[in-house]
Amino acid sequence: MKLLAVHPSRLTYSRLFLCLEPLGLELVAQASREAGHKVKLIDLQVESAKDYFRIIKSWRPNAVAFSCNYLANVPEILDLAKATKLNAPDCFIFVGGHSASFIARDLLAHAEGAIDCVLRGEGEAVTPLLLTAVENDRASIGQVPGAITLDIEGPPPVYMQSLDELFPARDLLRKRRKYFMGFMDPCASIEFSRGCPWDCSFCSAWTFYGRKYRLVSPDKAVDDLARIEEPGVFIVDDVAFIQPEHGIAIGEEILKRGIKKKLYLETRGDVLLRNKEVFAFWKRIGLEWIFVGLEAIDENGLKKYRKRTTLDKSFEALEFARSLGIQVAVNIIADHDWDESRFEIVRQWCLESPEIVNISINTPYPGTESWITESGRVTTKDYRLYDINHAVLPTFLPLLRFYEEFVKTQQIMKKSYMGWDALKSLGKTILGNLL
Ligand code: B12
Ligand code: SF4
């Protein structure tokens, strides 16, 4: 079969800061290729809808697979699926990824027949099975784990037994040099582990992966790294180096093979403190940036999000990272009940903090515990607004005041590490969106 794998376009707020390769879709593409299918991949973050329709017309794929990790991409995927069905009614269209997995029925309903199937869970584990069913016997789609169509629901999603089996199909991307992460430009992505043993209320890592935590073997991880040509590498693990031996083993292999990269990773403050020697070692082999999900600068906030850590630990972790000479970025979640004084406290903290601070708005995502407790109160189901830069729950302040405070806080934060030009265009983007 001919499969066209499609990643939707860039998320508004990420335009200035980063653009990352679609690693998950590359794995889906590779699994399909290894199963004997012809595969093309288009990434609309760096190519246009025109390019997409050109491939549909000239190559005539039998199936199109959309990656839908982000709710904000849903309207675009629906539009593309509908237009594709009009042009190529026999083409089998399916969607997978984090968000798609949690809103499968909604997606199918909104698509009005343009999406044939939503494939929940880890795509590389099941896409070859789905393609076989589509090719040979469409009635058997109901036996594919994770598959949902308008009429049938397959068994629950299955997970990859081992993360060592596949290398992402990086070669299928035509514009690799367009991927960047801040100053790491160009930048590739890599995965060393999957899943997370914590259970924060706003996060779906633990619901999507079924609380499984799996590791890529150090050999495979470094083989994969060695294949990457870009000088910068974004390590996509939800929480990097939970197991210190794993981090050290990968690091030693990197050192042994003489691989030199600039690295970025995300982790928790308590993991950073518990495994100090790992992060110090990684600093020596190229770790330049760490993102720590701080989320709150008060104990109540930490409790609310069930971070299972304390404020003291968070601040101690930042201090430790600083002492290593690593650039640290943190995120704070603005809650709907914030008044002017809460925003002001955060702005003051930010001015005193040497870290790069980002602020996002607490957004209940399908698949999270917050969605279960808060979805009854949401003020909109326009998924484009679920981008952590819009309030989708009723705010204590009048909405416009809330946004004014939010934008003011963002500007204070950005001013400390971005040039004025970038800041101006960020302001324009945000204001344009708010309008
Ligand atoms: C890099 C990243 C980003 C980048 C985007 C980069 C890009 N171009 O994709 C940026 C920084 C922009 C970003 C932003 C956000 N992100 Co983000 N991000 C990630 C991260 C760290 C890595 C993604 C990745 O490469 N994973 C590795 C690959 C192998 O996995 P994957 O992409 O999920 O693909 C697998 C499956 O999803 C599935 N799949 C994917 N595509 C397809 C397609 C088909 C057809 C099929 C069948 C299956 C399938 O199979 C793949 C292989 O198993 C993940 C966490 C993680 N570890 O995955 C979070 C994650 C995806 N992000 C998440 C969230 C919530 C966000 C934000 C909303 C806020 C935030 N927490 O940062 C914003 C979105 C803002 C917006 N406007 O909507 C959540 C998604 C949860 C959900 N229910 O939607 C995750 C899981 C983090 C988390 N633990 O909560 N993110
Ligand atoms: S926010 Fe981080 S620590 Fe919490 S559950 Fe999600 S991935 Fe795990």
XYZ file of C-alpha atoms and ligand atoms in Angstrom:
534
model
C 0.000 0.000 0.000
C 1.033 3.607 -0.433
C 0.843 5.457 2.897
C 1.186 9.204 3.295
C 1.996 10.150 6.912
C 1.112 13.758 7.766
C 2.114 15.988 10.676
C -0.089 19.107 11.017
C 1.242 22.644 11.079
C 2.974 24.483 13.900
C 1.269 25.512 17.073
C 0.921 29.261 17.309
C 2.858 29.793 20.508
C 5.750 27.594 19.415
C 6.468 29.628 16.282
C 9.187 31.720 17.836
C 10.783 29.251 20.180
C 11.008 25.929 18.484
C 10.048 23.653 15.662
C 10.672 19.961 16.255
C 10.779 16.930 14.037
C 7.712 14.657 14.257
C 9.463 11.751 15.959
C 6.329 9.689 16.719
C 5.140 9.857 13.129
C 8.614 8.856 11.920
C 8.290 5.677 14.019
C 4.840 4.984 12.578
C 6.299 5.521 9.093
C 9.240 3.203 9.768
C 7.036 0.407 11.137
C 4.859 0.669 8.017
C 7.900 0.661 5.750
C 9.306 -2.431 7.448
C 5.934 -4.118 6.935
C 6.438 -3.685 3.171
C 4.439 -0.527 2.456
C 5.590 2.454 0.429
C 5.667 5.469 2.723
C 5.995 9.229 2.287
C 5.961 11.715 5.139
C 5.004 15.366 4.965
C 5.420 17.740 7.875
C 3.162 20.775 7.562
C 5.199 22.567 10.206
C 7.752 23.169 7.460
C 5.785 22.503 4.253
C 2.473 23.848 3.004
C -1.037 22.508 2.449
C -0.351 23.069 -1.257
C 2.587 20.621 -1.027
C 0.274 18.151 0.697
C -2.398 18.290 -2.007
C 0.281 18.041 -4.669
C 1.372 14.686 -3.208
C -2.229 13.506 -2.878
C -2.828 14.319 -6.558
C 0.412 13.056 -8.046
C 1.254 10.084 -5.804
C -2.326 8.977 -5.029
C -1.759 7.258 -1.664
C -4.088 4.433 -0.629
C -4.012 5.647 2.952
C -3.320 8.919 4.771
C -2.289 8.916 8.448
C -2.538 12.134 10.451
C -0.636 12.666 13.681
C -2.774 14.453 16.263
C -0.897 14.956 19.515
C -2.340 18.428 20.046
C -5.979 19.451 20.336
C -5.206 22.779 18.695
C -4.473 20.862 15.471
C -7.885 19.166 15.334
C -9.677 21.728 13.094
C -6.815 21.659 10.579
C -6.820 17.851 10.465
C -10.591 17.799 9.973
C -10.354 20.297 7.108
C -7.559 18.369 5.406
C -9.346 15.031 5.845
C -12.565 16.415 4.367
C -10.788 17.983 1.381
C -8.800 14.779 0.809
C -11.930 12.600 0.839
C -13.506 14.872 -1.774
C -10.491 14.494 -4.064
C -9.771 10.846 -3.312
C -12.863 9.079 -1.948
C -11.165 5.647 -1.884
C -8.238 6.823 0.215
C -8.395 5.399 3.764
C -7.881 8.215 6.267
C -6.878 7.561 9.861
C -5.640 9.599 12.793
C -3.525 8.760 15.846
C -1.499 10.420 18.604
C -2.138 11.600 22.165
C -5.117 13.892 21.683
C -6.739 11.761 18.985
C -6.608 8.801 21.364
C -8.623 10.619 24.009
C -11.238 12.223 21.744
C -11.660 9.458 19.171
C -15.454 9.524 19.040
C -15.575 13.346 18.842
C -13.095 13.327 15.970
C -15.092 10.764 14.000
C -18.317 12.679 14.572
C -16.851 16.053 13.531
C -15.246 14.493 10.453
C -18.670 13.493 9.092
C -17.289 10.414 7.388
C -13.995 11.938 6.212
C -11.973 10.071 8.875
C -12.321 6.304 8.535
C -10.610 5.329 11.748
C -8.894 6.652 14.863
C -6.035 4.448 15.990
C -5.402 4.921 19.707
C -2.145 4.332 21.540
C 1.354 3.759 20.220
C 1.126 3.920 16.452
C 4.170 1.861 15.519
C 2.724 -1.118 17.386
C -0.528 -1.262 15.394
C -0.377 0.712 12.148
C 0.977 -2.271 10.136
C -1.963 -4.358 11.421
C -4.423 -1.659 10.389
C -2.894 -1.336 6.917
C -3.139 -5.114 6.423
C -6.802 -5.007 7.438
C -7.504 -2.089 5.085
C -5.764 -3.843 2.221
C -7.225 -7.318 2.658
C -10.430 -7.218 4.634
C -11.886 -3.984 5.962
C -14.311 -5.916 8.156
C -11.316 -7.061 10.217
C -10.436 -3.491 11.293
C -12.466 -4.258 14.409
C -9.775 -6.723 15.475
C -6.996 -4.139 15.411
C -6.107 -3.048 18.976
C -6.931 0.620 19.542
C -8.969 1.007 16.324
C -12.235 2.945 16.493
C -14.518 3.670 13.549
C -18.051 5.050 13.483
C -19.412 1.494 13.793
C -16.819 -0.584 15.574
C -14.392 -0.479 18.455
C -11.387 -2.782 18.472
C -9.698 -4.232 21.572
C -7.820 -1.790 23.864
C -4.548 -0.290 22.558
C -1.379 -2.372 22.878
C 2.125 -1.144 23.701
C 5.516 -1.784 22.165
C 7.198 -4.687 23.935
C 10.596 -3.136 23.333
C 11.663 0.350 22.297
C 14.774 -1.087 20.658
C 13.143 -2.452 17.535
C 12.766 0.617 15.340
C 14.827 3.610 14.324
C 12.732 6.641 13.358
C 12.455 7.233 9.605
C 14.393 10.505 9.768
C 15.336 10.161 6.100
C 11.714 10.728 5.000
C 11.747 14.398 6.024
C 12.669 16.729 3.209
C 13.374 19.846 5.246
C 15.294 18.632 8.246
C 17.324 21.790 8.568
C 14.218 23.736 9.516
C 13.960 22.079 12.931
C 15.326 24.116 15.795
C 15.004 24.618 19.527
C 15.929 28.103 20.698
C 19.612 28.523 19.989
C 20.040 24.872 18.997
C 19.578 25.298 15.290
C 19.298 22.902 13.509
C 18.076 20.381 16.057
C 16.885 16.766 15.935
C 14.858 14.814 18.513
C 15.571 11.522 20.268
C 13.807 9.293 22.778
C 15.588 7.460 25.639
C 12.518 6.399 27.639
C 8.743 6.390 27.462
C 6.119 7.008 30.135
C 6.164 8.474 33.622
C 5.626 6.936 37.073
C 4.099 10.137 38.554
C 0.454 11.127 38.211
C 0.112 14.911 38.002
C -3.497 15.956 37.675
C -3.024 18.103 34.543
C -0.951 15.573 32.594
C -1.835 12.535 30.509
C 1.562 10.864 30.241
C 0.434 8.299 32.818
C -2.971 7.678 31.245
C -1.726 7.389 27.655
C 1.117 4.989 28.429
C -0.892 3.075 31.020
C 1.623 3.867 33.786
C 4.252 1.859 31.975
C 7.783 3.184 32.116
C 10.085 1.732 29.479
C 13.697 2.381 28.586
C 15.558 2.347 25.313
C 18.679 0.225 25.815
C 21.856 2.332 26.077
C 23.309 0.725 22.924
C 20.255 1.437 20.812
C 19.975 4.977 22.241
C 23.538 5.795 21.249
C 23.236 4.040 17.855
C 20.284 6.325 17.196
C 22.188 9.400 18.392
C 25.121 8.488 16.174
C 22.831 8.537 13.120
C 21.757 12.120 13.824
C 23.529 14.707 11.715
C 22.218 17.829 13.451
C 24.465 19.366 16.129
C 21.545 19.975 18.525
C 19.399 17.225 20.040
C 16.118 17.542 21.979
C 15.627 14.548 24.313
C 11.848 14.100 24.290
C 11.438 11.933 27.429
C 8.700 13.159 29.759
C 11.104 12.941 32.709
C 14.721 12.369 31.756
C 17.015 10.110 33.777
C 14.639 8.796 36.422
C 16.953 5.783 36.641
C 20.509 7.024 37.206
C 22.238 3.847 35.910
C 20.437 4.265 32.581
C 21.547 7.889 32.220
C 25.128 7.031 33.127
C 25.240 4.030 30.760
C 24.073 6.127 27.796
C 26.461 8.913 28.749
C 29.462 6.599 28.999
C 28.698 5.106 25.600
C 28.479 8.615 24.105
C 31.832 9.447 25.622
C 33.345 6.183 24.380
C 32.170 6.812 20.825
C 33.282 10.426 20.882
C 29.863 11.804 19.899
C 29.552 15.541 20.431
C 26.131 17.187 20.549
C 24.388 20.090 22.224
C 21.604 18.602 24.293
C 18.271 19.690 25.786
C 16.146 17.650 28.179
C 13.134 17.904 30.463
C 12.994 16.516 33.986
C 11.612 17.011 37.480
C 13.344 18.978 40.220
C 13.363 16.012 42.620
C 14.894 13.734 39.960
C 17.561 16.338 39.315
C 18.419 16.411 43.033
C 18.295 12.661 43.485
C 20.557 12.011 40.493
C 22.957 14.934 40.704
C 25.909 12.894 39.444
C 24.009 11.972 36.249
C 23.254 15.566 35.325
C 26.777 16.688 36.210
C 28.117 13.938 33.931
C 25.768 14.968 31.113
C 26.880 18.570 31.460
C 30.351 17.311 30.567
C 29.094 15.584 27.427
C 27.033 18.445 26.042
C 23.927 19.073 28.140
C 23.204 22.783 27.701
C 19.518 23.193 28.539
C 17.216 21.690 31.127
C 13.506 22.303 31.367
C 12.033 21.744 34.825
C 8.255 21.628 35.182
C 8.032 23.827 38.270
C 4.313 24.588 37.688
C 3.770 26.568 40.914
C 5.711 28.768 43.311
C 3.402 28.052 46.250
C 2.715 24.803 48.134
C -1.040 24.925 47.415
C -0.383 25.052 43.700
C 1.950 22.043 43.906
C -0.723 20.154 45.829
C -3.436 21.097 43.388
C -1.433 19.703 40.456
C -0.343 16.714 42.551
C 3.331 17.296 41.756
C 4.310 15.181 44.793
C 7.224 17.466 45.588
C 7.881 20.511 47.746
C 8.740 24.088 46.947
C 12.063 23.805 48.789
C 13.063 20.892 46.612
C 12.092 22.741 43.445
C 14.200 25.772 44.365
C 17.108 23.630 45.522
C 17.000 21.839 42.167
C 17.155 25.135 40.273
C 20.124 26.187 42.350
C 21.896 22.925 41.660
C 21.318 23.180 37.894
C 22.590 26.751 38.010
C 25.726 25.596 39.829
C 26.450 23.226 36.943
C 26.343 26.099 34.489
C 23.333 24.669 32.653
C 20.707 27.042 31.252
C 17.441 26.274 33.022
C 13.925 26.960 31.779
C 10.882 26.540 34.020
C 7.146 26.711 33.537
C 4.540 28.225 35.841
C 0.850 27.441 35.411
C -1.494 30.423 35.755
C -4.751 29.333 37.318
C -8.178 30.719 36.510
C -8.710 31.879 40.061
C -5.683 34.214 39.949
C -6.244 37.867 40.718
C -3.907 40.792 39.965
C -1.830 40.202 43.084
C -1.062 36.575 42.161
C 0.186 37.657 38.745
C 2.243 40.388 40.409
C 3.907 37.893 42.785
C 4.908 35.732 39.827
C 6.240 38.743 37.906
C 8.366 39.763 40.883
C 9.703 36.250 41.301
C 10.512 36.167 37.633
C 12.473 39.394 37.730
C 14.625 37.981 40.516
C 15.082 34.582 38.933
C 17.984 33.905 36.556
C 16.031 31.077 34.920
C 14.035 31.391 31.729
C 10.472 31.410 32.982
C 7.462 30.557 30.879
C 3.855 30.932 31.944
C 0.953 28.883 30.613
C -2.742 28.792 31.496
C -4.132 25.792 33.347
C -5.968 23.864 30.632
C -7.923 20.688 31.249
C -6.930 18.249 28.506
C -8.930 15.170 27.593
C -7.089 12.206 29.063
C -6.132 14.028 32.253
C -7.657 13.963 35.700
C -8.331 17.724 35.378
C -10.535 16.940 32.396
C -12.620 14.584 34.515
C -13.028 17.117 37.322
C -13.261 20.326 35.251
C -14.745 19.529 31.851
C -18.245 20.330 33.118
C -17.134 23.950 33.571
C -15.332 24.618 30.288
C -16.473 27.773 28.529
C -15.587 26.533 25.042
C -14.943 23.343 23.152
C -13.170 25.165 20.334
C -10.048 23.018 20.406
C -7.931 25.759 18.828
C -8.125 27.553 22.160
C -6.683 24.581 24.056
C -3.172 25.827 23.474
C -2.251 26.775 27.077
C -2.392 30.436 26.046
C -6.157 30.775 26.336
C -8.485 30.455 29.311
C -11.059 27.761 28.685
C -12.437 27.778 32.253
C -14.261 30.723 33.879
C -11.749 33.210 35.277
C -12.019 35.018 38.614
C -10.945 38.274 36.950
C -13.045 39.561 34.051
C -11.625 37.697 31.027
C -10.035 40.754 29.428
C -8.323 41.700 32.703
C -7.073 38.127 33.067
C -5.551 38.245 29.590
C -4.022 41.664 30.219
C -2.323 40.336 33.342
C -1.265 37.159 31.558
C 0.245 38.995 28.575
C 1.950 41.508 30.881
C 3.503 38.622 32.824
C 4.582 36.874 29.618
C 6.215 40.063 28.392
C 8.180 40.523 31.591
C 9.353 36.938 31.312
C 10.305 37.090 27.663
C 12.042 40.432 27.927
C 14.658 38.861 30.115
C 15.855 36.486 27.436
C 14.547 37.563 24.036
C 15.454 40.448 21.807
C 12.960 43.279 21.352
C 12.171 42.291 17.763
C 11.211 38.774 18.746
C 9.219 40.161 21.639
C 7.309 42.542 19.393
C 6.325 39.797 17.019
C 5.366 37.535 19.936
C 3.154 40.327 21.263
C 1.546 40.656 17.832
C 0.919 36.923 17.611
C -0.648 36.774 21.062
C -2.762 39.888 20.596
C -3.860 38.693 17.159
C -4.958 35.408 18.696
C -6.748 37.063 21.556
C -8.647 39.270 19.143
C 8.142 17.818 21.907
C 6.814 18.024 22.568
C 6.129 19.181 22.279
C 6.576 20.186 21.252
C 5.914 19.829 19.885
C 6.884 19.197 18.986
C 6.304 18.512 17.769
N 6.545 19.018 16.626
O 5.634 17.497 17.882
C 5.995 21.480 21.832
C 6.985 22.052 22.807
C 5.598 22.528 20.827
C 4.832 20.933 22.634
C 3.788 21.701 23.041
C 2.767 21.238 23.851
N 2.653 20.008 24.354
Co 3.882 18.607 24.001
N 5.126 17.248 24.058
C 6.254 17.075 23.450
C 6.898 15.800 23.960
C 7.902 16.217 25.047
C 7.628 14.930 22.977
C 6.827 14.506 21.739
C 7.537 13.349 21.118
O 8.292 13.519 20.190
N 7.366 12.142 21.697
C 8.004 10.922 21.303
C 7.228 10.218 20.214
C 7.874 8.896 19.926
O 5.909 9.992 20.685
P 4.611 10.674 20.075
O 4.896 11.868 19.289
O 3.618 10.782 21.144
O 4.080 9.554 19.042
C 3.565 8.312 19.452
C 2.048 8.312 19.702
O 1.522 9.554 20.064
C 1.468 7.785 18.451
N 1.261 8.660 17.298
C 1.750 9.865 16.998
N 1.357 10.243 15.767
C 0.600 9.248 15.272
C -0.076 9.123 14.068
C -0.792 7.958 13.820
C -1.492 7.804 12.545
C -0.863 6.921 14.798
C -1.637 5.704 14.566
C -0.203 7.085 16.038
C 0.529 8.225 16.239
O 2.433 6.829 18.070
C 3.747 7.399 18.266
C 4.753 6.337 18.521
O 4.425 5.575 19.657
C 5.665 15.056 24.535
C 6.000 14.132 25.674
C 6.451 12.791 25.185
N 7.408 12.239 25.848
O 5.955 12.244 24.215
C 4.752 16.185 24.950
C 3.243 16.008 24.836
C 2.922 15.326 23.533
N 2.771 17.380 24.846
C 1.676 17.545 25.508
C 1.066 18.782 25.748
C -0.146 18.771 26.662
C 1.559 19.937 25.168
C 1.005 21.327 25.366
C -0.490 21.442 25.305
C 1.447 21.905 26.705
C 2.662 21.369 27.246
N 2.542 20.554 28.262
O 3.718 21.708 26.772
C 1.661 22.111 24.233
C 0.693 22.243 23.060
C 0.387 23.653 22.788
C -0.706 23.802 21.774
N -0.647 24.906 21.044
O -1.595 23.005 21.654
C 1.176 16.253 26.061
C 0.022 15.689 25.222
C -1.101 15.245 26.074
C -2.458 15.338 25.436
N -3.382 14.637 25.996
O -2.724 16.063 24.520
C 2.488 15.414 26.066
C 2.282 13.913 26.000
C 3.246 15.822 27.349
C 2.563 15.400 28.593
N 3.165 14.498 29.306
O 1.506 15.884 28.964
N 5.024 19.630 22.920
S 3.818 16.436 34.483
Fe 5.751 15.338 34.301
S 5.989 14.305 36.281
Fe 3.844 14.885 36.134
S 2.830 13.063 35.309
Fe 3.322 14.417 33.580
S 5.281 13.722 32.814
Fe 5.001 12.854 34.879
